[in-house]
Coordinates of C-alpha atoms in Angstrom, one line a residue:
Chain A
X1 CA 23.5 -29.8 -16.0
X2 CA 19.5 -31.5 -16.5
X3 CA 18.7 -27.4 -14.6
X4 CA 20.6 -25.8 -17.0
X5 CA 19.2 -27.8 -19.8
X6 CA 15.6 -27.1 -19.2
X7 CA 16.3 -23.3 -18.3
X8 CA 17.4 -23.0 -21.8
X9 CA 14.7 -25.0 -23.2
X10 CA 12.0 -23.2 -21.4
X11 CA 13.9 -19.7 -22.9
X12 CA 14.0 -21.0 -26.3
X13 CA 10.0 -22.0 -26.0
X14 CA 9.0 -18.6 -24.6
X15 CA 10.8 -16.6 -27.5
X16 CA 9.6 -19.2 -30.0
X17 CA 5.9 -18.1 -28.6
X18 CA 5.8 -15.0 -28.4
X19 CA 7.5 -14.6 -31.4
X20 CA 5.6 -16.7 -33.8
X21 CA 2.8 -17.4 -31.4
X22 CA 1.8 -14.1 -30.2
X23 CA 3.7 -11.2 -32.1
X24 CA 4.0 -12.3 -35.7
X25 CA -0.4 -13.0 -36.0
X26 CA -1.6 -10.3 -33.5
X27 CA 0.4 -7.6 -35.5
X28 CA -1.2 -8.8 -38.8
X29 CA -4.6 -7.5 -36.9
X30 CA -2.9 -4.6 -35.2
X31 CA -1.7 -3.3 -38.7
X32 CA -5.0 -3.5 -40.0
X33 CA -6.8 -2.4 -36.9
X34 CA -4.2 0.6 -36.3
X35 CA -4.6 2.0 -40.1
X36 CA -8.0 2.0 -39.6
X37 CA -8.1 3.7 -36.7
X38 CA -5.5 6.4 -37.8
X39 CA -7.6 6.8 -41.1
X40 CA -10.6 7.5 -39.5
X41 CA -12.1 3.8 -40.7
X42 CA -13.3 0.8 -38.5
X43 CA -11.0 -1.7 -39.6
X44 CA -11.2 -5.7 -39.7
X45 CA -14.6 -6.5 -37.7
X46 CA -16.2 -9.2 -40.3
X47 CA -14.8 -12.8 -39.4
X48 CA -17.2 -14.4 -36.4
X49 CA -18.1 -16.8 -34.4
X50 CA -21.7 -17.6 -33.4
X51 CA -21.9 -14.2 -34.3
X52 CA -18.9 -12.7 -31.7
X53 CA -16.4 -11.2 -33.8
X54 CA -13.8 -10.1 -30.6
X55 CA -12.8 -6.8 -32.4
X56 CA -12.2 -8.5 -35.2
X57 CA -9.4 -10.7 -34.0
X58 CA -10.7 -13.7 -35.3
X59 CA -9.5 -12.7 -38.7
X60 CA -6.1 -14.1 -37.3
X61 CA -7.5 -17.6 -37.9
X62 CA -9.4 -16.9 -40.9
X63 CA -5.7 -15.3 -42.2
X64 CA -4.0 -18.6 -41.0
X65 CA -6.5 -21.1 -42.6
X66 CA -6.0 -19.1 -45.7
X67 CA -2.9 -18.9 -46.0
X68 CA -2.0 -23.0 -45.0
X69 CA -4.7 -24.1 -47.4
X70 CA -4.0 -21.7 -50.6
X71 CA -2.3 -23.4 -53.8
X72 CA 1.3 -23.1 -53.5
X73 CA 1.2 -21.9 -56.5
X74 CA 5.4 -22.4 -58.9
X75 CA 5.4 -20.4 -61.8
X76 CA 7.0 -21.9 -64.6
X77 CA 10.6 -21.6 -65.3
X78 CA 11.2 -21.1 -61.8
X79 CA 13.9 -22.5 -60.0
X80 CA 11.9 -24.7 -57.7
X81 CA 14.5 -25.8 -55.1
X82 CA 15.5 -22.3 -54.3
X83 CA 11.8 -21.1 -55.1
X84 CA 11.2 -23.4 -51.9
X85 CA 13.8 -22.4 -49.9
X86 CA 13.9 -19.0 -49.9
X87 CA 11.2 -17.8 -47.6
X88 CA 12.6 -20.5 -45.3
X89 CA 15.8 -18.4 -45.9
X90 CA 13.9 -15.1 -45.1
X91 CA 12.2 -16.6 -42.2
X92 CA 14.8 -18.0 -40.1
X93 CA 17.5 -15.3 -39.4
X94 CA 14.1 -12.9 -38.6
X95 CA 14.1 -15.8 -35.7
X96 CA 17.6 -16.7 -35.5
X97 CA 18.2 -13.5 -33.9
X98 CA 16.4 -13.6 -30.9
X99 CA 19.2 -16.1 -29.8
X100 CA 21.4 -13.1 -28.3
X101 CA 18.5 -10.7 -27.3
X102 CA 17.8 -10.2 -23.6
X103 CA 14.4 -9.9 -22.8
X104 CA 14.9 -9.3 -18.9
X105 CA 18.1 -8.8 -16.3
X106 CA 19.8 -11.7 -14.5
X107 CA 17.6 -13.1 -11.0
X108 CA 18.5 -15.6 -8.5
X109 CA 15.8 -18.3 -8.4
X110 CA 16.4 -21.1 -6.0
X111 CA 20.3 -21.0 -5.6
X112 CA 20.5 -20.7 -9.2
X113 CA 21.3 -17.8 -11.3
X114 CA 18.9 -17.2 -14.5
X115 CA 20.1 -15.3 -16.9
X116 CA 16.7 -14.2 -19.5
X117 CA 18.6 -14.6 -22.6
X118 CA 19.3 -17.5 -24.5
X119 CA 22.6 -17.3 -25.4
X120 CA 25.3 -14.9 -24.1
X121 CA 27.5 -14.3 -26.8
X122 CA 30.2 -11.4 -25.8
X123 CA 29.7 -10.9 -29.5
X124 CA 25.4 -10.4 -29.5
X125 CA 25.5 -7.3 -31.0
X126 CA 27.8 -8.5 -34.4
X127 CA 25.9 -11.8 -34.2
X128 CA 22.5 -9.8 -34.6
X129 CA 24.2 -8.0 -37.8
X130 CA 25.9 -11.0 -39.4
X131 CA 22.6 -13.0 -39.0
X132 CA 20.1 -10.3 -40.1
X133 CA 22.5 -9.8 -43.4
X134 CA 22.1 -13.7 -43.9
X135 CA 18.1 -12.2 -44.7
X136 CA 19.0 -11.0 -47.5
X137 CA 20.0 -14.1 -49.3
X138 CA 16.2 -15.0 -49.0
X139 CA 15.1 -11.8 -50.1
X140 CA 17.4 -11.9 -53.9
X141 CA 17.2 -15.7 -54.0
X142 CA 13.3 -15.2 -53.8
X143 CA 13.5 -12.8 -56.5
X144 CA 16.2 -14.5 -59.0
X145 CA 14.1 -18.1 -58.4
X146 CA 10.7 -16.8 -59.4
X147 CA 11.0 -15.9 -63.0
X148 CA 9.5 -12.7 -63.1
X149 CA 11.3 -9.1 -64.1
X150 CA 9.2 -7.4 -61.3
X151 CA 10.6 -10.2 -58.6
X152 CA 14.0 -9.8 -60.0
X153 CA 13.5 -5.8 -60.0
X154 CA 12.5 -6.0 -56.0
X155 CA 15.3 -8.4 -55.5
X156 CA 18.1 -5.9 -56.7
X157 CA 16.5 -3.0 -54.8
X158 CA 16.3 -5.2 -51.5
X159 CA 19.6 -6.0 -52.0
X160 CA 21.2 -2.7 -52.5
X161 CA 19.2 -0.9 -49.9
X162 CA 20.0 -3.4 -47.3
X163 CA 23.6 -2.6 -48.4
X164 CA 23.2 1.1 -48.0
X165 CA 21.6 0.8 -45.0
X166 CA 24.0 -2.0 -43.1
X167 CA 26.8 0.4 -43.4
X168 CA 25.2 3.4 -41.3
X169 CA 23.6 0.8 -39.1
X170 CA 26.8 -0.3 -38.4
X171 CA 28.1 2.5 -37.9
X172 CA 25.7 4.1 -35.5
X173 CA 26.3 1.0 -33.3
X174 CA 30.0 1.8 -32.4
X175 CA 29.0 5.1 -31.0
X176 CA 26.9 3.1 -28.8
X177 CA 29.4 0.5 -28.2
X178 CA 32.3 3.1 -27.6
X179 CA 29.6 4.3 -24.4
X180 CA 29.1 1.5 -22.9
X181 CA 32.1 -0.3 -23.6
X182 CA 30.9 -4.1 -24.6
X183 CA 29.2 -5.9 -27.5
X184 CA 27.6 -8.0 -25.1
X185 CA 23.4 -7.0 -25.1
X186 CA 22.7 -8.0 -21.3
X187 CA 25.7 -5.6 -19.9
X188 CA 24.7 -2.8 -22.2
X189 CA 21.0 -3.4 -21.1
X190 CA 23.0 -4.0 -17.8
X191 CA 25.1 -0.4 -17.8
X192 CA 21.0 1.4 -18.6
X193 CA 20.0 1.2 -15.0
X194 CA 20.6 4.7 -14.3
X195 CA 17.7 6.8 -16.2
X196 CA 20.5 9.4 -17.5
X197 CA 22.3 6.9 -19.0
X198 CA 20.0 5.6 -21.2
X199 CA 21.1 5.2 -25.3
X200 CA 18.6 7.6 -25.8
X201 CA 20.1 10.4 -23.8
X202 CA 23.9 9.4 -24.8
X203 CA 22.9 8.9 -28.5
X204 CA 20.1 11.2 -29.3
X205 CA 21.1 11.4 -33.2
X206 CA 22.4 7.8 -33.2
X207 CA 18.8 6.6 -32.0
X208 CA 17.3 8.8 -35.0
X209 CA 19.5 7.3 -37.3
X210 CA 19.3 3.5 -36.1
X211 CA 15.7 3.9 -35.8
X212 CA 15.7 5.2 -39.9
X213 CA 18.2 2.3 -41.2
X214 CA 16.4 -0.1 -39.4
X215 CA 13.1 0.3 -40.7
X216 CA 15.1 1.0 -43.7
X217 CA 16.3 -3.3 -43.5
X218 CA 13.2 -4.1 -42.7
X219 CA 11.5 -2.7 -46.0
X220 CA 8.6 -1.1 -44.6
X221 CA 7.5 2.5 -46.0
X222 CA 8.6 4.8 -46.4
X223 CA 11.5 2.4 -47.5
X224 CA 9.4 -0.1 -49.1
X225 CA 10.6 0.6 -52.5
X226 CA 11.6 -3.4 -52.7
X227 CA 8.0 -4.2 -52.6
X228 CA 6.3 -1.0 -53.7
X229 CA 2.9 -1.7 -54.9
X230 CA 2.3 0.3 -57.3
X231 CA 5.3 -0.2 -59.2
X232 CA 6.6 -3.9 -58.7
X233 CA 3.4 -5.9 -57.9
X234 CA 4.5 -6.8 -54.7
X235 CA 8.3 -6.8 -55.6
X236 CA 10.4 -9.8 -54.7
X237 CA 7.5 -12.2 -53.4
X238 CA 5.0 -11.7 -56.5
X239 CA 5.1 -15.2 -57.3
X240 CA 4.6 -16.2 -54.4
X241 CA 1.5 -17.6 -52.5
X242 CA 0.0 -19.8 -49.7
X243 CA 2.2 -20.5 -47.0
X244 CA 5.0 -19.6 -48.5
X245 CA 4.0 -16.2 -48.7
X246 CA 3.1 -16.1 -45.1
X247 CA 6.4 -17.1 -44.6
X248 CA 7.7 -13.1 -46.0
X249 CA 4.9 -11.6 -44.1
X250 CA 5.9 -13.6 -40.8
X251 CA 9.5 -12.6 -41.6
X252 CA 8.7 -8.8 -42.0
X253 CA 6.8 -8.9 -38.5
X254 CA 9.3 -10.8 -36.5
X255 CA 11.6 -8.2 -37.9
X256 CA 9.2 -5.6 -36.1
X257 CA 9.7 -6.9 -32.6
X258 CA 13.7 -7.5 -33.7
X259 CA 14.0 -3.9 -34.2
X260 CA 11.4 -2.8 -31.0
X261 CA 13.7 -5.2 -29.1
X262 CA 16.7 -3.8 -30.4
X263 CA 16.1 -0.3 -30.0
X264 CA 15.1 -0.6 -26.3
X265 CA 18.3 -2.5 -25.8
X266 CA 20.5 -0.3 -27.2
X267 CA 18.5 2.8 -26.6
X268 CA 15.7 3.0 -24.3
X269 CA 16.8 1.0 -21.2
X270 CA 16.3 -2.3 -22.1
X271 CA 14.2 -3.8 -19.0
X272 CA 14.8 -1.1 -16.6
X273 CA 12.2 1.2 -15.1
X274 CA 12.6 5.0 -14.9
X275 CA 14.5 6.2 -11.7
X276 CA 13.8 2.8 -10.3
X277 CA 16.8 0.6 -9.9
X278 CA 16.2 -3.3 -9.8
X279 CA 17.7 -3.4 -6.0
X280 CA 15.1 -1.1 -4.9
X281 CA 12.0 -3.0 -7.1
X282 CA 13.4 -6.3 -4.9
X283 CA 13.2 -4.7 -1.7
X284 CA 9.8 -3.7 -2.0
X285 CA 9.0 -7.6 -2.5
X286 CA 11.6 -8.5 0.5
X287 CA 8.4 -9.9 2.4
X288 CA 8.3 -12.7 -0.2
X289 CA 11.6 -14.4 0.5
X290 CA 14.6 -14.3 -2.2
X291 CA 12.8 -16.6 -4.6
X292 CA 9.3 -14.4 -4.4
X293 CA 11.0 -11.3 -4.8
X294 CA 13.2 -12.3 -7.5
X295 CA 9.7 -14.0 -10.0
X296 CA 8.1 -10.9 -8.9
X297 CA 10.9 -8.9 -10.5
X298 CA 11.8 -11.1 -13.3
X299 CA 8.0 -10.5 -14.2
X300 CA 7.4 -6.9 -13.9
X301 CA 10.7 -6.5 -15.7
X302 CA 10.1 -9.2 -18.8
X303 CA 6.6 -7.0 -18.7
X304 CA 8.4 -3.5 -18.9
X305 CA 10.4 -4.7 -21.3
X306 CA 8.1 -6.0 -23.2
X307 CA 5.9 -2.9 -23.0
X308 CA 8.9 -0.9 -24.6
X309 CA 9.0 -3.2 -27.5
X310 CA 5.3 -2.6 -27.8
X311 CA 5.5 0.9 -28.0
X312 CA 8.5 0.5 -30.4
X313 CA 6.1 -1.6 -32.5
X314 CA 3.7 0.7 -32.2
X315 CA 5.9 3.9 -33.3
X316 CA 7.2 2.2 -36.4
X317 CA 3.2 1.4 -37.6
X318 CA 2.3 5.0 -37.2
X319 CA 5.5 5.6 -39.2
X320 CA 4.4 2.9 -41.7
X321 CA 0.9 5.1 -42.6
X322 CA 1.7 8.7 -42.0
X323 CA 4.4 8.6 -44.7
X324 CA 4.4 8.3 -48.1
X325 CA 7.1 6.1 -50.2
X326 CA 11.2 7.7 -50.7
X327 CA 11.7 7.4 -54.4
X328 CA 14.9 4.6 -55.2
X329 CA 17.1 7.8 -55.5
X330 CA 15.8 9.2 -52.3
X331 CA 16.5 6.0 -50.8
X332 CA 20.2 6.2 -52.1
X333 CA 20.6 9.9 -51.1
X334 CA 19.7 9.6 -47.9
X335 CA 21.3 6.4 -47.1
X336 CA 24.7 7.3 -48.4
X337 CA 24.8 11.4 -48.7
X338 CA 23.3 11.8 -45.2
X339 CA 23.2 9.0 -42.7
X340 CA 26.6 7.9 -43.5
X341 CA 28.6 11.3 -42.7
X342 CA 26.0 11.8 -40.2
X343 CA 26.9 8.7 -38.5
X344 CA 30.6 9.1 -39.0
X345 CA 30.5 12.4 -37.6
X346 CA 28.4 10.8 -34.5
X347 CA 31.6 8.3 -33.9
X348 CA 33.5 11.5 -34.2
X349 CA 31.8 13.8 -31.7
X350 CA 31.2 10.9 -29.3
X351 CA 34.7 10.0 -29.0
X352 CA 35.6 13.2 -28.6
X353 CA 33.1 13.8 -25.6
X354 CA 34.4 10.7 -24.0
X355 CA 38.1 12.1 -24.3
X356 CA 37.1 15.3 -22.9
X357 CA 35.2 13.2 -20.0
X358 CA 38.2 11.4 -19.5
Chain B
X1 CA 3.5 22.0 -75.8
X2 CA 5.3 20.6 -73.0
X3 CA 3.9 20.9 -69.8
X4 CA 6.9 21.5 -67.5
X5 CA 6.7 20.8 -63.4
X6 CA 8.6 23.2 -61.1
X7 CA 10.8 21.0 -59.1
X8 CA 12.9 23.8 -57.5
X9 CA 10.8 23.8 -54.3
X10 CA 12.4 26.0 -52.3
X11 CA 12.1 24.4 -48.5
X12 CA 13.6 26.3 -45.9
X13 CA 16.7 24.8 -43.9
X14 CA 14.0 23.6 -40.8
X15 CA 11.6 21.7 -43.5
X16 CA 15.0 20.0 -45.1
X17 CA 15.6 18.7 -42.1
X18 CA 13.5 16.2 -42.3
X19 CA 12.4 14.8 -38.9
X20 CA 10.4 18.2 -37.7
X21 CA 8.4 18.2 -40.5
X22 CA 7.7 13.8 -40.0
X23 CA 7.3 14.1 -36.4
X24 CA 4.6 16.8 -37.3
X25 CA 2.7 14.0 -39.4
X26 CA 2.9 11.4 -36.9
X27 CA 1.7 13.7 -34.1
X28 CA -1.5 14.4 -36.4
X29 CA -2.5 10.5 -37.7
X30 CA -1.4 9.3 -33.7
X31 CA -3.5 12.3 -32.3
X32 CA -6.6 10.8 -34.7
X33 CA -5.3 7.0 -33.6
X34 CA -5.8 8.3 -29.8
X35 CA -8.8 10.4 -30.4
X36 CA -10.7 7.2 -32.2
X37 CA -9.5 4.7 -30.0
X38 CA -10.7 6.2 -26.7
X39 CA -13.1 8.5 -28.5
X40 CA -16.5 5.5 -28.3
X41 CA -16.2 5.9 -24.5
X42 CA -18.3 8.7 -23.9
X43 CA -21.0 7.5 -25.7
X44 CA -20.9 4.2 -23.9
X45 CA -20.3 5.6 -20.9
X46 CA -23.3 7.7 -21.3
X47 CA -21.9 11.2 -20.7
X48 CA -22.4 11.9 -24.2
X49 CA -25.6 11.3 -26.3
X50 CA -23.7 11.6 -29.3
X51 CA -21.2 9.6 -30.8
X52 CA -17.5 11.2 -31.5
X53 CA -16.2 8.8 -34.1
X54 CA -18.5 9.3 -37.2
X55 CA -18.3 6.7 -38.9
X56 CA -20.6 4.1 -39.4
X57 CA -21.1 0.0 -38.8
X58 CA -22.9 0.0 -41.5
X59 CA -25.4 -2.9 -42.2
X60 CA -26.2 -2.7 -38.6
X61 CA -26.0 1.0 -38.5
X62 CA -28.1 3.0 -40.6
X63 CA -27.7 6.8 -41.7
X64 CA -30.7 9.1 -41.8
X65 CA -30.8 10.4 -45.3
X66 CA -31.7 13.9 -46.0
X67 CA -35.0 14.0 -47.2
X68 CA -34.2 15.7 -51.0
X69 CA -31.9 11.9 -51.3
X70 CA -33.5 9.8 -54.4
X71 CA -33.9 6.3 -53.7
X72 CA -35.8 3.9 -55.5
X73 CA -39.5 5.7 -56.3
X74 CA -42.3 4.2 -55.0
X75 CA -46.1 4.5 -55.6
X76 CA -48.4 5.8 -52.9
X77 CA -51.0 4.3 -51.5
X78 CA -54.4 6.0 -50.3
X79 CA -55.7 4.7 -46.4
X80 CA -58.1 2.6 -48.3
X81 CA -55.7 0.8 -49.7
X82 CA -55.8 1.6 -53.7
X83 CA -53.3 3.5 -54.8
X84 CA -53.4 7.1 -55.7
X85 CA -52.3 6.8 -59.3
X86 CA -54.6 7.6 -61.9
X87 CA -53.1 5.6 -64.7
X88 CA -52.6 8.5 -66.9
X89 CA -49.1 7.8 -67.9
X90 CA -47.2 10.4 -67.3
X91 CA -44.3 9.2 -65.5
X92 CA -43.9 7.1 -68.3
X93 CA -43.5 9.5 -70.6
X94 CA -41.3 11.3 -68.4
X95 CA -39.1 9.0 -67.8
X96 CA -35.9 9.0 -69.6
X97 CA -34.9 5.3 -69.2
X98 CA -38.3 3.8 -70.0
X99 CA -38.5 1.3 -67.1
X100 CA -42.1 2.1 -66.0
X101 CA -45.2 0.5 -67.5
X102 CA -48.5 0.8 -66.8
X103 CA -51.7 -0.9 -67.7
X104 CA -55.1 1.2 -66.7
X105 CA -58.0 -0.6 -65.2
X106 CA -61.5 1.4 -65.7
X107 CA -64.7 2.0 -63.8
X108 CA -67.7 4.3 -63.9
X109 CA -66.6 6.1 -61.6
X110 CA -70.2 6.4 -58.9
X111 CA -69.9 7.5 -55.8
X112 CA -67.3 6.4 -53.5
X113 CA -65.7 4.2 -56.3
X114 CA -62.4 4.9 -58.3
X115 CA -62.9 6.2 -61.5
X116 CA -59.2 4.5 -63.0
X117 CA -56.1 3.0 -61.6
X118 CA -53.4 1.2 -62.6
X119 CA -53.9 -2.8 -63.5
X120 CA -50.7 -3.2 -63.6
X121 CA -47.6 -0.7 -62.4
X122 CA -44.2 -1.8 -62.6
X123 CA -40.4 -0.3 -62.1
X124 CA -37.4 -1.7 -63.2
X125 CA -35.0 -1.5 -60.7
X126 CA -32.4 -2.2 -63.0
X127 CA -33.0 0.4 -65.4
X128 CA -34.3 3.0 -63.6
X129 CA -31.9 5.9 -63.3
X130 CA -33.2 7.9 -60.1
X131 CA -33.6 10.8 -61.6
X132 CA -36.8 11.2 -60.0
X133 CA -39.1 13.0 -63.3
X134 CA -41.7 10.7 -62.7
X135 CA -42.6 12.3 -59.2
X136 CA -42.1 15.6 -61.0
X137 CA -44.4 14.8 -63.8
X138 CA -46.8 13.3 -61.6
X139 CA -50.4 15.5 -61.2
X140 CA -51.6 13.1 -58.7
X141 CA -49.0 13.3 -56.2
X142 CA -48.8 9.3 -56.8
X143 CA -45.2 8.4 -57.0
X144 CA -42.4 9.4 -55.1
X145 CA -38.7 8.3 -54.5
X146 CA -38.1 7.2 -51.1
X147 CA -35.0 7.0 -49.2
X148 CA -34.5 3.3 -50.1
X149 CA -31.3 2.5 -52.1
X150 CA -30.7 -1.1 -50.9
X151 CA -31.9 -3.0 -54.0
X152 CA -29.1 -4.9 -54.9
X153 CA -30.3 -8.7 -56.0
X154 CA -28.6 -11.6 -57.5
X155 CA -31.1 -11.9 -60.3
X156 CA -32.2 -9.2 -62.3
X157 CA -35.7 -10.5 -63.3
X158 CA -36.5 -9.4 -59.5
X159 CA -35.6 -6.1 -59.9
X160 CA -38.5 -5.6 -61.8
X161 CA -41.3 -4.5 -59.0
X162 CA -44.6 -4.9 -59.3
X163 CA -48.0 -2.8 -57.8
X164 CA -48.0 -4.9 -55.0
X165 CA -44.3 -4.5 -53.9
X166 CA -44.2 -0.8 -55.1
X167 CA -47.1 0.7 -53.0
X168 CA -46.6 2.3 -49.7
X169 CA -48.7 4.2 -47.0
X170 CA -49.3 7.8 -47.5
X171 CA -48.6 8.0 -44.0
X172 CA -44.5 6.9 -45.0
X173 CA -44.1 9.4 -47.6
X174 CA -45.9 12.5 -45.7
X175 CA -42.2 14.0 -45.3
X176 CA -41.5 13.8 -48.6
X177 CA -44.8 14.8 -50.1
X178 CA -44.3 17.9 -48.0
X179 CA -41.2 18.1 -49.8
X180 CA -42.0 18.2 -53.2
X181 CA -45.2 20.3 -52.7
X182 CA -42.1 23.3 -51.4
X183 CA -40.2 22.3 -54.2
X184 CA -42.1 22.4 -57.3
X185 CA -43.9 25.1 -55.7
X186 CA -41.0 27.3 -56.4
X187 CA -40.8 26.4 -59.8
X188 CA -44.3 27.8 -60.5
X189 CA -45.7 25.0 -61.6

């Protein structure tokens, strides 16, 4: 009972750190230090210490301190209760989440079964939906609250474009669940041992098309027509400042690692390692006993997986600066003239494959 | 009359598509990601002299400017330590923006003594224009613009130079002396 306890505890602390603690400030310097680097530039390299300046990640601090000691700044008129709570709205499904995501397989460490996931719903994959939808409360609350047409313009758009793209998200997940069978997110990262059976291989245009909707919910370009610069200020968070703000940017980040984590559930393997099932990794480390062998795996799989979400991260920054913004009817057309049949018609020929298997 | 745009681009099936087309972007900015991520090792490692990744750290890095570059002009001075202007006024009559003035200084002029110099020489920094007519309308080959362009200063009162801060060696400006002498040469002067 106490074991079980402070398994979970331990679970819930690494995901809280290396969501907030690591991912959600590093990526503010990888997004900066990545467009530089793409753009031919040099990137962040100013903020130091004793004159070290560490690549420049020392702006992570000088961001933090900045953003906790800002004005918090209410524009008048506003609705302050739900100008208060709305990136707290924003910020907490982002985390909320993580509950039903595996980050590694299930190991056997002293008698005792871990499972690396913190809760094991045998609904994960609906409870990632249904919470991630809950985000877009923040998102028009945000806008309504602040009093400002452009906030209330970004508002409506994030609202109908996360919509749009919930349906053929949606949709593009039930060709993946009618492979593999379950909703739960350990047994399809579970059913991915085999390197052929991989989303990625079973779903090719399913991956494309989860891959577009998603960074479609998360509102990065080229979908960022929510918060477009150039035409909204900075959409549904112009009024917003300090801390507060942060809390939107932290939000988008988390969402990053969401969707990395996501996509190398569902598509890429989850934890596993290329032609290397997890009963051969533990033999290699027989010589260290059960318990050895199993830490030793546990690690080198958290690390692989890990890795994966990485690269996803990675993939949807070079995204984010090679292309330019869809215009708001793009955004529609593509969303509901193309993904959706697109997706339907992916339902259509995978259940027909899986008949013809059968 | 209306300017109309064509919108009926005609993409083939392969461009409408989509993903070729984006996955031939993101090949090009990752290829330039990878090429300037890894591309400082040579030159650390020594196997190259020069850099790959041009661009520059730039207060700690400098950039060699080509020697026709106009930067701030400065007045030379001879080994002996007066300066080579002859106080005759020229450059500032040449120059467009008025921000030289001079005050001449006299001697008799004996043997091994300057005949005239300036008492007083100054630019304004903050008018001047770099066009660079005062070295052109120079007969003494006195003043010159250097490759200095770092003259930024809180207070504009100190932009105005004086003799002292203007002169430089002869020795610093051969390249550009050299320079001009082609250059106005051509212009049959």
């Amino acid at each position: 009972m106490w074991v079980d306890l402070i398994i979970t505890l331990v679970k819930i602390f690494f995901i809280l750190a290396i969501t907030v603690g690591f991912f959600a400030p590093v990526l503010t310097w990888v997004e900066r230090k990545q467009s530089a680097l793409m753009q031919d530039r040099i990137g962040a390299n100013r903020a130091d210490i004793m004159g070290f300046t560490a690549l420049g990640l020392f702006h992570i601090i000088a961001d933090a301190l900045k953003m906790f000691t800002k004005e918090d700044f209410i524009p008048d008129g506003a609705n302050k209760v739900l100008h208060t709570i709305a990136p707290i709205i924003a910020l907490v499904p982002a985390l909320l989440t993580f509950a039903v995501v595996p980050f590694g397989g299930q190991y056997t460490l002293f008698d005792k079964e871990v499972n690396l996931v913190i809760s094991d719903l045998d609904v994960g994959l609906l409870f990632v939906f249904a919470i991630a939808s809950l985000a877009t409360y923040g998102y028009v609350i945000a806008g309504w609250s602040s009093n400002n047409n452009w906030s209330l313009l970004g508002a409506m758009r994030t609202a109908s474009q996360m919509i749009s793209y919930e349906v053929t998200m949606g949709l593009t997940i039930i060709g993946v669940l009618m492979v593999y069978g379950t909703m739960r997110l350990t047994e399809i990262g579970a059913a991915q041992e085999d390197f052929l059976r991989w989303g990625f291989f079973l779903q090719p245009l399913g991956f494309i098309m989860f891959f577009t909707a998603s960074i479609a919910e998360n509102k990065r370009i080229p979908f960022d027509a929510p918060e477009a610069e150039s035409e909204l200020v900075a959409g549904y968070f112009t009024e917003y400042s300090g801390i507060k703000f942060g809390m939107f940017f932290m939000a988008e980040f988390i969402e990053m690692v969401t969707i990395g984590a996501l996509m190398t559930i569902l598509f890429f393997g989850a934890w596993h390692i290329p032609f290397l099932p997890t009963a051969t990794l533990l033999s290699w480390f027989d010589f260290l006993g059960a318990t050895g062998s199993n830490i030793i795996v546990m690690l080198i799989q958290i690390g692989v997986f890990f890795g994966k979400v990485v690269f996803f991260i990675w993939f949807q920054m070079i995204v984010r600066w090679t292309l330019p913004r869809f215009r708001y009817d793009q955004i529609m057309n593509l969303g509901w003239k193309i993904l959706l049949p697109l997706s339907l018609a992916n339902i259509l020929v995978t259940g027909l494959v899986i008949l013809a298997l059968n | 009359m209306a300017y109309y745009v064509n919108r009926n681009i005609s993409m083939t099936w392969w461009e409408r598509s989509y993903i070729p087309e984006i996955l031939k972007g993101m090949w090009l900015t990752s290829r330039r990601f990878f090429y300037n991520l890894f591309g400082f090792l040579p030159f650390f490692l020594g196997t190259e002299k020069e850099r790959r990744i041009f661009t520059v750290y730039y207060p700690e890095e400098q950039v060699q400017y080509p020697i026709a570059y106009r930067g701030r002009p400065v007045l030379a001075q001879n080994e002996d330590g007066m300066p080579a202007c002859v106080a005759c006024g020229l450059c500032e009559i040449a120059c467009p923006a008025y921000c030289i003035h001079i005050e001449p200084a006299e001697d008799s002029g004996k043997q091994n003594q300057y005949e005239r110099w300036p008492e007083v020489f100054t630019i304004d920094y903050a008018i001047c224009i770099f066009c660079g007519n005062c070295e052109e309308a120079c007969p003494e080959e006195a003043i010159f613009m250097s490759d200095d362009c770092e003259i930024s200063m809180l207070d504009r009162k100190k932009m105005l130079y004086t003799k002292e801060q203007l002169l430089t060696p002869v020795a610093d400006l051969q390249k550009r002396i050299e320079f001009t002498r082609n250059m106005y040469a051509k212009w049959n002067y």
